[in-house]
Coordinates of C-alpha atoms in Angstrom, one line a residue:
M2 CA -66.9 42.9 -0.7
E3 CA -69.3 40.3 -2.0
T4 CA -69.8 36.8 -0.6
I5 CA -70.5 33.7 -2.3
T6 CA -72.6 30.9 -0.4
C7 CA -71.9 27.1 -1.3
P8 CA -75.0 25.1 -2.2
K9 CA -76.0 22.5 0.2
D10 CA -75.5 19.7 -2.0
T11 CA -71.7 20.6 -2.2
W12 CA -71.0 20.1 1.3
K13 CA -69.6 16.8 2.6
T14 CA -72.5 16.2 5.0
P15 CA -76.2 17.4 5.1
T16 CA -75.9 18.5 8.7
A17 CA -73.0 21.0 7.8
H18 CA -73.3 24.9 8.0
A19 CA -72.8 26.9 4.6
Y20 CA -69.7 28.4 4.1
K21 CA -69.1 31.9 2.8
L22 CA -65.8 32.9 0.7
P23 CA -65.0 36.1 0.8
L24 CA -64.0 37.6 -2.7
Q25 CA -61.9 40.7 -3.7
Q26 CA -63.2 42.7 -6.9
D27 CA -60.9 40.4 -9.2
R28 CA -63.2 37.2 -7.5
T29 CA -59.9 35.8 -6.0
P30 CA -59.9 34.6 -2.2
I31 CA -58.7 37.4 0.1
F32 CA -55.4 36.5 2.1
L33 CA -54.4 39.6 3.7
S34 CA -55.4 40.1 7.3
T35 CA -54.5 42.2 10.5
L36 CA -52.9 39.3 12.2
S37 CA -49.8 41.2 13.9
S38 CA -49.9 44.1 16.1
A39 CA -47.6 45.9 13.6
S40 CA -50.4 45.7 10.7
K41 CA -53.0 47.0 13.3
S42 CA -51.0 50.0 14.2
K43 CA -50.7 50.8 10.2
K44 CA -54.5 50.6 10.3
M45 CA -54.6 47.9 7.4
A46 CA -58.0 46.8 6.6
A47 CA -59.0 44.0 8.6
T48 CA -60.0 41.5 6.2
S49 CA -59.9 37.3 6.6
F50 CA -56.6 35.6 6.2
T51 CA -58.7 32.5 5.5
P52 CA -62.0 31.9 3.9
F53 CA -64.7 33.3 6.0
L54 CA -66.6 30.9 7.8
S55 CA -70.2 31.9 8.4
A56 CA -72.3 29.6 10.2
Q57 CA -76.0 30.0 9.2
T58 CA -79.3 28.4 10.4
P59 CA -79.6 24.7 9.0
S60 CA -82.8 24.2 7.2
S61 CA -84.6 20.9 7.0
K62 CA -85.7 22.0 3.6
A63 CA -83.3 21.2 0.8
A64 CA -81.1 24.2 0.4
K65 CA -81.5 26.1 -3.1
P66 CA -78.3 26.6 -4.8
A67 CA -76.8 30.1 -4.7
A68 CA -77.1 32.6 -7.4
R69 CA -73.2 32.2 -8.1
T70 CA -71.0 29.3 -7.5
V71 CA -67.7 29.7 -5.7
P72 CA -64.9 30.3 -8.7
T73 CA -63.0 27.1 -9.2
L74 CA -59.2 26.7 -8.1
N75 CA -56.7 24.8 -9.9
F76 CA -55.9 22.2 -7.3
S77 CA -53.4 20.3 -9.4
V78 CA -50.6 22.1 -7.8
L79 CA -50.3 19.4 -5.0
S80 CA -49.6 16.7 -7.7
S81 CA -46.1 15.3 -8.2
T82 CA -46.3 15.4 -11.8
S83 CA -47.2 19.4 -12.0
K84 CA -44.9 21.7 -13.6
P85 CA -42.0 23.6 -12.1
L86 CA -42.7 25.4 -8.9
R87 CA -42.3 28.6 -9.9
A88 CA -45.2 28.2 -12.6
L89 CA -47.6 26.8 -10.2
K90 CA -50.8 29.1 -9.9
A91 CA -54.3 28.7 -8.2
T92 CA -56.6 30.2 -10.9
S93 CA -60.3 31.0 -11.2
N94 CA -62.0 30.3 -14.4
G95 CA -64.6 32.8 -13.1
N96 CA -67.4 31.3 -15.3
G97 CA -69.3 29.7 -12.4
S98 CA -69.1 26.4 -14.5
G99 CA -67.8 24.2 -11.6
V100 CA -65.0 22.8 -13.6
G101 CA -62.3 22.0 -11.7
S102 CA -60.9 20.2 -8.5
A103 CA -63.4 17.9 -6.8
I104 CA -61.6 19.5 -3.8
G105 CA -62.8 23.1 -4.3
A106 CA -66.4 22.1 -5.1
R107 CA -66.7 19.7 -2.1
M108 CA -65.4 22.1 0.7
V109 CA -65.3 20.5 4.5
S110 CA -68.1 19.8 7.0
M111 CA -68.3 22.4 9.8
P112 CA -69.3 20.8 13.3
A113 CA -72.1 22.8 15.1
I114 CA -70.3 25.5 17.4
K115 CA -71.6 25.1 20.6
P116 CA -71.5 28.5 23.0
P117 CA -68.7 28.4 25.7
A118 CA -69.8 27.2 29.2
S119 CA -69.2 29.3 32.0
L120 CA -66.0 28.4 33.9
D121 CA -66.5 30.2 37.0
F122 CA -64.9 29.3 40.1
E123 CA -64.5 30.2 43.8
T124 CA -61.1 30.8 45.9
S125 CA -60.8 31.3 49.3
V126 CA -56.9 31.9 49.0
F127 CA -56.2 34.0 45.7
K128 CA -57.9 36.9 44.0
K129 CA -60.1 35.9 41.0
E130 CA -60.3 38.8 38.1
K131 CA -62.8 38.8 35.3
V132 CA -61.2 39.3 32.0
S133 CA -63.5 39.8 28.9
L134 CA -62.2 38.2 25.6
A135 CA -64.2 38.7 22.3
G136 CA -67.2 39.3 24.3
H137 CA -66.9 36.4 26.6
D138 CA -66.5 36.7 30.3
E139 CA -63.5 34.4 31.8
Y140 CA -61.7 34.4 35.3
I141 CA -58.2 34.2 36.0
V142 CA -55.8 34.4 38.9
R143 CA -52.5 35.9 38.8
G144 CA -49.3 34.7 39.9
G145 CA -45.8 36.2 40.8
R146 CA -43.4 35.3 43.3
D147 CA -45.2 37.6 45.8
F148 CA -47.8 35.1 45.9
F149 CA -45.7 32.4 47.1
K150 CA -46.5 33.4 50.7
L151 CA -50.2 32.1 50.0
L152 CA -49.0 28.7 49.1
P153 CA -49.2 27.2 52.7
D154 CA -53.0 28.3 52.9
A155 CA -53.6 26.8 49.5
F156 CA -52.0 23.6 50.3
K157 CA -53.4 23.2 53.6
G158 CA -53.8 19.5 54.8
I159 CA -50.9 18.5 52.5
K160 CA -47.9 17.1 53.8
Q161 CA -46.2 15.5 51.0
I162 CA -46.6 15.9 47.1
G163 CA -45.7 12.8 45.0
V164 CA -44.5 13.7 41.6
I165 CA -44.6 10.8 39.6
G166 CA -42.3 10.5 36.5
W167 CA -39.1 12.1 35.3
G168 CA -40.1 13.0 31.7
S169 CA -40.7 16.4 30.2
Q170 CA -42.9 17.9 32.8
G171 CA -41.7 15.9 35.9
P172 CA -38.2 17.4 36.4
A173 CA -39.5 20.9 36.1
Q174 CA -42.8 20.8 38.1
A175 CA -40.8 19.0 41.0
Q176 CA -38.0 21.4 41.2
N177 CA -40.3 24.6 40.8
L178 CA -42.6 23.2 43.6
R179 CA -39.7 22.3 45.6
D180 CA -38.3 25.9 44.9
S181 CA -41.5 27.9 45.6
L182 CA -42.3 26.1 48.8
A183 CA -39.0 26.5 50.4
E184 CA -39.3 30.5 49.5
A185 CA -42.8 30.5 51.4
K186 CA -40.9 28.5 54.5
S187 CA -43.5 25.5 54.1
D188 CA -42.4 22.3 55.4
I189 CA -44.4 20.4 52.4
V190 CA -42.3 17.7 51.4
V191 CA -41.9 17.1 47.4
K192 CA -40.7 13.6 46.7
I193 CA -40.1 12.1 43.3
G194 CA -41.6 8.4 42.6
L195 CA -39.9 6.3 39.8
R196 CA -40.4 2.8 38.5
K197 CA -38.0 0.3 40.3
G198 CA -34.7 0.4 37.9
S199 CA -35.5 3.4 36.2
T200 CA -32.5 5.1 34.7
S201 CA -34.4 8.7 35.7
F202 CA -33.1 7.8 39.4
A203 CA -29.6 9.1 38.8
E204 CA -30.9 12.6 37.1
A205 CA -33.3 13.1 40.0
R206 CA -30.2 12.9 42.5
A207 CA -28.3 15.2 40.3
A208 CA -31.5 17.8 40.7
G209 CA -31.2 17.5 44.6
F210 CA -33.7 14.5 45.3
T211 CA -32.4 11.5 47.4
E212 CA -33.5 8.7 49.2
E213 CA -31.5 9.8 52.4
N214 CA -33.5 12.8 52.5
G215 CA -36.9 11.3 51.7
T216 CA -37.6 13.1 48.5
L217 CA -36.8 10.1 46.1
G218 CA -38.3 6.8 46.1
D219 CA -40.4 4.0 44.4
M220 CA -43.6 5.0 42.4
Y221 CA -46.1 3.4 44.4
E222 CA -44.6 4.0 47.9
T223 CA -44.6 7.6 46.9
V224 CA -48.1 7.6 45.9
S225 CA -49.2 5.7 49.3
G226 CA -47.8 8.5 51.4
S227 CA -48.6 11.5 49.3
D228 CA -51.6 13.8 50.1
L229 CA -51.2 15.2 46.6
V230 CA -50.2 12.9 43.6
L231 CA -48.7 14.5 40.3
L232 CA -49.2 12.0 37.7
L233 CA -46.7 13.2 35.0
I234 CA -45.8 9.9 33.2
S235 CA -46.5 9.1 29.5
D236 CA -50.1 8.7 28.4
A237 CA -49.2 4.9 27.4
A238 CA -47.8 4.4 30.9
Q239 CA -50.9 5.8 32.5
A240 CA -53.1 3.6 30.8
D241 CA -51.2 0.4 32.0
T242 CA -50.4 1.6 35.6
Y243 CA -53.8 3.4 36.7
E244 CA -55.5 0.6 38.4
K245 CA -52.6 -0.1 40.8
L246 CA -52.0 3.8 41.3
F247 CA -55.6 4.1 42.3
S248 CA -55.3 1.1 44.5
H249 CA -52.4 2.9 46.3
M250 CA -53.9 6.5 46.8
K251 CA -55.0 7.4 50.2
P252 CA -58.9 8.1 50.8
N253 CA -59.5 11.9 50.4
S254 CA -56.1 12.6 48.6
I255 CA -55.8 14.6 45.4
L256 CA -54.8 13.4 42.0
G257 CA -53.1 15.9 39.9
L258 CA -52.8 15.5 36.1
S259 CA -51.1 18.0 33.4
H260 CA -53.0 16.4 30.5
G261 CA -56.5 15.0 30.5
F262 CA -55.6 11.6 28.7
L263 CA -56.6 9.3 31.5
L264 CA -59.8 10.7 31.7
G265 CA -60.3 10.1 27.9
H266 CA -59.0 6.6 28.4
L267 CA -61.4 5.9 31.3
Q268 CA -64.3 7.2 29.5
S269 CA -63.6 5.1 26.2
M270 CA -63.9 2.0 28.5
G271 CA -67.0 3.3 30.3
L272 CA -65.1 4.1 33.7
D273 CA -64.5 6.9 35.9
F274 CA -62.2 7.8 38.6
P275 CA -62.4 6.3 42.4
K276 CA -65.0 8.3 44.3
N277 CA -63.1 8.6 47.3
I278 CA -60.1 11.1 45.9
S279 CA -60.2 14.3 44.4
V280 CA -59.0 15.0 40.7
I281 CA -57.6 18.2 39.6
A282 CA -55.2 19.4 36.6
V283 CA -53.0 21.9 36.1
C284 CA -51.8 22.3 32.6
P285 CA -48.8 24.6 31.7
K286 CA -48.8 25.7 28.2
G287 CA -45.3 24.7 27.2
M288 CA -42.8 22.1 27.4
G289 CA -41.3 20.9 30.7
P290 CA -37.8 22.6 29.9
S291 CA -39.5 26.1 29.3
V292 CA -41.6 25.8 32.5
R293 CA -38.2 25.5 34.5
R294 CA -36.1 27.9 32.4
L295 CA -38.6 30.6 32.7
Y296 CA -39.1 30.1 36.2
V297 CA -35.5 30.2 36.9
Q298 CA -35.5 33.4 34.8
G299 CA -38.4 34.6 36.9
K300 CA -36.0 34.8 39.8
E301 CA -34.5 38.1 38.5
G302 CA -37.8 39.8 38.3
N303 CA -41.4 39.0 39.3
G304 CA -43.3 37.4 36.4
A305 CA -41.4 35.2 34.2
G306 CA -43.0 31.8 33.8
I307 CA -45.6 29.8 31.5
N308 CA -49.4 30.4 31.8
S309 CA -51.8 27.3 32.7
S310 CA -54.8 26.1 32.7
F311 CA -56.7 24.3 35.7
A312 CA -59.5 22.1 36.1
V313 CA -61.3 20.4 39.1
H314 CA -62.8 17.3 38.0
Q315 CA -63.9 15.8 41.1
D316 CA -63.8 17.5 44.7
V317 CA -64.5 15.3 47.6
D318 CA -63.8 17.8 50.3
G319 CA -64.0 21.4 49.0
R320 CA -60.1 21.9 48.8
S321 CA -59.6 21.3 45.2
T322 CA -59.8 24.6 43.8
D323 CA -57.3 26.3 45.9
V324 CA -54.9 23.3 45.9
A325 CA -54.9 23.4 41.9
L326 CA -54.6 27.1 41.9
G327 CA -51.7 27.1 44.6
W328 CA -50.1 24.2 42.4
S329 CA -50.2 26.6 39.2
V330 CA -48.8 29.5 41.2
A331 CA -46.3 27.3 42.5
L332 CA -45.0 26.5 39.0
G333 CA -44.5 30.3 38.3
S334 CA -47.5 30.8 36.0
P335 CA -48.3 34.5 35.5
F336 CA -51.8 33.9 34.6
T337 CA -54.0 30.7 35.3
F338 CA -57.4 30.3 33.8
A339 CA -60.0 27.7 34.1
T340 CA -61.0 24.8 31.8
T341 CA -62.3 21.3 32.1
L342 CA -60.4 18.2 31.9
E343 CA -62.4 16.9 28.6
Q344 CA -61.8 20.4 26.9
E345 CA -58.1 20.1 28.0
Y346 CA -57.5 16.6 26.7
K347 CA -59.3 17.2 23.4
S348 CA -57.8 20.2 22.7
D349 CA -54.1 19.0 23.4
I350 CA -54.4 15.8 21.6
F351 CA -56.0 17.5 18.6
G352 CA -53.5 20.3 18.6
E353 CA -50.6 17.7 18.9
R354 CA -52.1 15.7 16.1
G355 CA -52.1 18.8 14.0
I356 CA -50.0 22.1 13.9
L357 CA -48.0 21.3 16.9
L358 CA -46.4 18.0 15.7
G359 CA -48.3 15.4 13.3
A360 CA -49.5 17.9 10.9
V361 CA -46.1 19.4 10.5
H362 CA -44.5 16.1 9.9
G363 CA -46.7 15.4 7.2
I364 CA -46.4 18.5 5.5
V365 CA -42.4 18.4 5.6
E366 CA -42.5 14.7 4.5
S367 CA -45.0 15.2 1.5
L368 CA -43.5 18.8 0.5
F369 CA -39.9 17.1 0.4
R370 CA -41.0 14.2 -1.9
R371 CA -42.9 16.7 -4.0
Y372 CA -39.7 19.2 -4.5
T373 CA -37.5 16.2 -5.0
E374 CA -39.7 14.6 -7.7
N375 CA -39.8 18.0 -9.5
G376 CA -36.1 17.9 -9.8
M377 CA -35.0 20.0 -6.6
S378 CA -31.7 18.5 -4.9
E379 CA -32.4 16.8 -1.7
Y380 CA -30.2 19.4 0.1
L381 CA -32.4 22.5 -1.0
A382 CA -35.6 20.0 -0.6
Y383 CA -34.6 19.7 3.1
K384 CA -33.7 23.3 3.6
N385 CA -37.0 24.5 2.0
T386 CA -39.3 22.4 4.1
V387 CA -37.8 21.1 7.5
E388 CA -35.3 24.0 8.0
C389 CA -37.6 26.5 6.7
I390 CA -40.8 25.6 8.9
T391 CA -38.7 25.3 12.1
G392 CA -36.3 28.2 11.5
I393 CA -37.1 31.2 9.5
I394 CA -41.1 30.8 9.3
S395 CA -41.5 29.9 13.1
K396 CA -39.2 32.5 14.4
T397 CA -40.8 35.2 12.2
I398 CA -44.2 34.1 13.2
S399 CA -43.2 34.1 16.8
T400 CA -42.0 37.5 16.7
Q401 CA -44.1 39.3 14.3
G402 CA -46.9 37.3 13.4
M403 CA -48.0 35.3 10.2
L404 CA -48.7 38.4 8.1
A405 CA -44.9 39.2 8.2
V406 CA -43.9 35.9 6.8
Y407 CA -46.1 37.0 3.6
N408 CA -45.0 40.6 3.8
S409 CA -41.1 39.4 3.6
L410 CA -41.8 37.8 0.0
S411 CA -41.3 39.3 -3.3
E412 CA -44.0 39.9 -5.6
E413 CA -43.5 36.8 -7.4
G414 CA -43.1 34.8 -3.9
R415 CA -46.4 36.3 -2.8
K416 CA -48.2 34.5 -5.9
E417 CA -46.5 31.4 -5.1
F418 CA -47.7 31.7 -1.7
E419 CA -51.0 32.4 -2.6
A420 CA -51.0 29.4 -4.9
A421 CA -50.0 27.2 -2.0
Y422 CA -52.2 28.5 0.7
S423 CA -55.4 28.2 -1.8
A424 CA -54.5 24.3 -2.8
S425 CA -54.1 23.4 0.9
Y426 CA -56.6 25.2 3.2
Y427 CA -59.6 23.2 2.4
P428 CA -57.6 19.9 2.2
C429 CA -55.8 20.7 5.7
M430 CA -59.3 21.4 7.2
D431 CA -60.7 18.0 6.0
I432 CA -58.0 16.4 7.2
L433 CA -58.0 18.0 10.7
Y434 CA -61.8 17.5 11.2
E435 CA -61.0 14.0 10.8
C436 CA -58.4 14.1 13.4
Y437 CA -60.9 16.0 15.9
E438 CA -63.2 13.3 15.1
D439 CA -61.0 10.6 16.1
V440 CA -60.2 12.6 19.4
A441 CA -63.6 13.1 20.3
T442 CA -64.6 9.7 19.8
G443 CA -62.0 8.2 21.7
S444 CA -60.5 6.4 18.5
E445 CA -57.0 8.2 19.0
I446 CA -56.8 7.6 22.7
R447 CA -57.6 3.9 22.0
S448 CA -54.6 3.9 19.3
V449 CA -52.2 5.4 21.5
V450 CA -52.7 2.6 24.3
L451 CA -52.4 0.1 21.3
A452 CA -49.3 1.6 20.1
G453 CA -47.8 1.9 23.7
R454 CA -48.4 -1.9 23.9
R455 CA -46.2 -2.7 21.2
F456 CA -43.0 -2.1 22.9
Y457 CA -43.3 -5.3 25.0
D458 CA -44.7 -8.8 25.3
K459 CA -48.5 -8.7 26.6
D460 CA -51.2 -11.0 26.5
G461 CA -49.1 -13.7 24.6
L462 CA -48.2 -11.3 21.7
P463 CA -44.9 -10.7 21.0
A464 CA -43.3 -7.2 21.1
F465 CA -43.5 -5.3 17.8
P466 CA -42.1 -1.8 18.6
M467 CA -42.4 1.0 16.3
G468 CA -39.3 2.1 14.2
K469 CA -37.8 5.6 14.7
I470 CA -38.5 8.6 12.6
D471 CA -34.7 9.5 12.0
Q472 CA -34.4 6.1 9.9
A473 CA -36.7 7.7 7.2
R474 CA -35.3 9.2 4.0
M475 CA -35.8 12.6 4.6
W476 CA -34.1 12.7 8.3
K477 CA -30.9 11.1 6.6
V478 CA -30.8 13.8 4.4
G479 CA -31.3 16.1 7.4
E480 CA -28.4 14.9 9.1
R481 CA -26.0 15.7 6.1
V482 CA -27.7 19.3 6.1
R483 CA -27.4 20.2 9.4
S484 CA -24.0 19.1 9.8
A485 CA -23.4 21.6 7.0
L486 CA -25.3 24.8 7.8
P487 CA -23.6 27.5 9.5
A488 CA -24.7 28.2 13.2
G489 CA -27.7 30.5 13.1
D490 CA -28.6 30.0 9.5
L491 CA -32.2 30.3 9.3
G492 CA -32.4 30.8 5.4
P493 CA -34.6 32.4 3.6
V494 CA -38.5 32.0 3.3
Y495 CA -39.8 29.4 0.9
P496 CA -42.9 30.7 -0.5
F497 CA -44.8 27.7 -1.4
T498 CA -43.9 26.0 1.9
A499 CA -44.9 29.2 3.8
G500 CA -48.3 29.0 1.9
V501 CA -49.0 25.4 2.9
Y502 CA -47.7 25.9 6.7
V503 CA -49.9 29.0 7.0
A504 CA -53.0 27.3 5.5
L505 CA -52.7 24.6 7.9
M506 CA -52.2 26.8 10.8
M507 CA -55.2 28.9 9.9
A508 CA -57.2 25.7 9.0
Q509 CA -56.9 24.3 12.5
V510 CA -57.8 27.8 13.9

């Protein structure tokens, strides 16, 4: 395999590292890799599914142009005025002339990669294990129902756990904690705290939390009476209520978060948490309903659950690590690993703006318009975008890996996949770097706070709430498509959509 280095004057910024693009004998980018366990068992060649990123030592001198330039790809495939989809190709002129797309020549800047910091920790209650991942040592704690007996020791000094909020994580975490502590024969009370007049009171009562037995009440009264406060309300609500919440917390109590947004918000204003409380985090790697569903499923065995990361941001009395680990084990986490609150919120918000939510919405909206502008019916365009990504592509990647998506295509479909992948990878990476910079600098957090304030009158400004996404043209079409689809119909993989989606996924990695 030969590699080609981009000359420095093609980089987006002078501080960027060089990129190397692995090429096959025909000088086209390599796409296949051993991305699934099945491919490994077949001993396929371990090549890169994306252009290989190689960080070189930056030089203060101007970089000399490489002997060869990167073959130019035809990025006009992303234009809505391009020819029919089946004719789309990403082609290389192979002459090194540099004629073609500016996107292909420009590449993108790559931020400097810092070596991972040590995230070792000490626990007097649970057993810590060391695992080696890609040559880097990390430390974990195993969970399981047989460790629930350790929860009274982990939560020593805690008489009440206040769970604030009843959104995605609140119901799952409150019920899991309650059930785990009951199994451990602990008398710790798990109490739900909600805003006065909240419509969630009825749902909490239906789950067994009531005012009569002291497990349901007002948000701030619950905070005042709790030794461990789990703040599980929305990001915007945290930004609006944190001052009052801090004022109600007992000295030496512990604030628990499942997302580091509040830290980012405080940092953006030059503030920090009160120094008389501890601050920890336990962050399940799944949505709340899954946290509860897999916990319940685990009652039939000893292991089902969702892994969690944990962080100790501030520890005023030395209890925080064991409390955080106890919280995670009580949620049913099979494995708990260490992180920092800052790393958590940056990676989490970045993921939400990218492959988890925002970028996927951007892909389906743009491809829907592209397909319909090129003559595809709205019905097929919706099936080949939203239904394709949320259905067959996601299921295939989840169960068999990304390579299986490519392998499921015909020869012609693979060519179309490669065209879409080639055209999309670097533009996706460029946008994702911009998203990450917005998160890292606090701009994204500030935008979330401002967006949340649009929903009600504040500081003399009238409410101006955002519209609902389901009013957009594509989602109106989706209502008709989904009503006509047979149950369980995942449909075939549409090659072009698959190529763009996998390019996004690999660009975020």
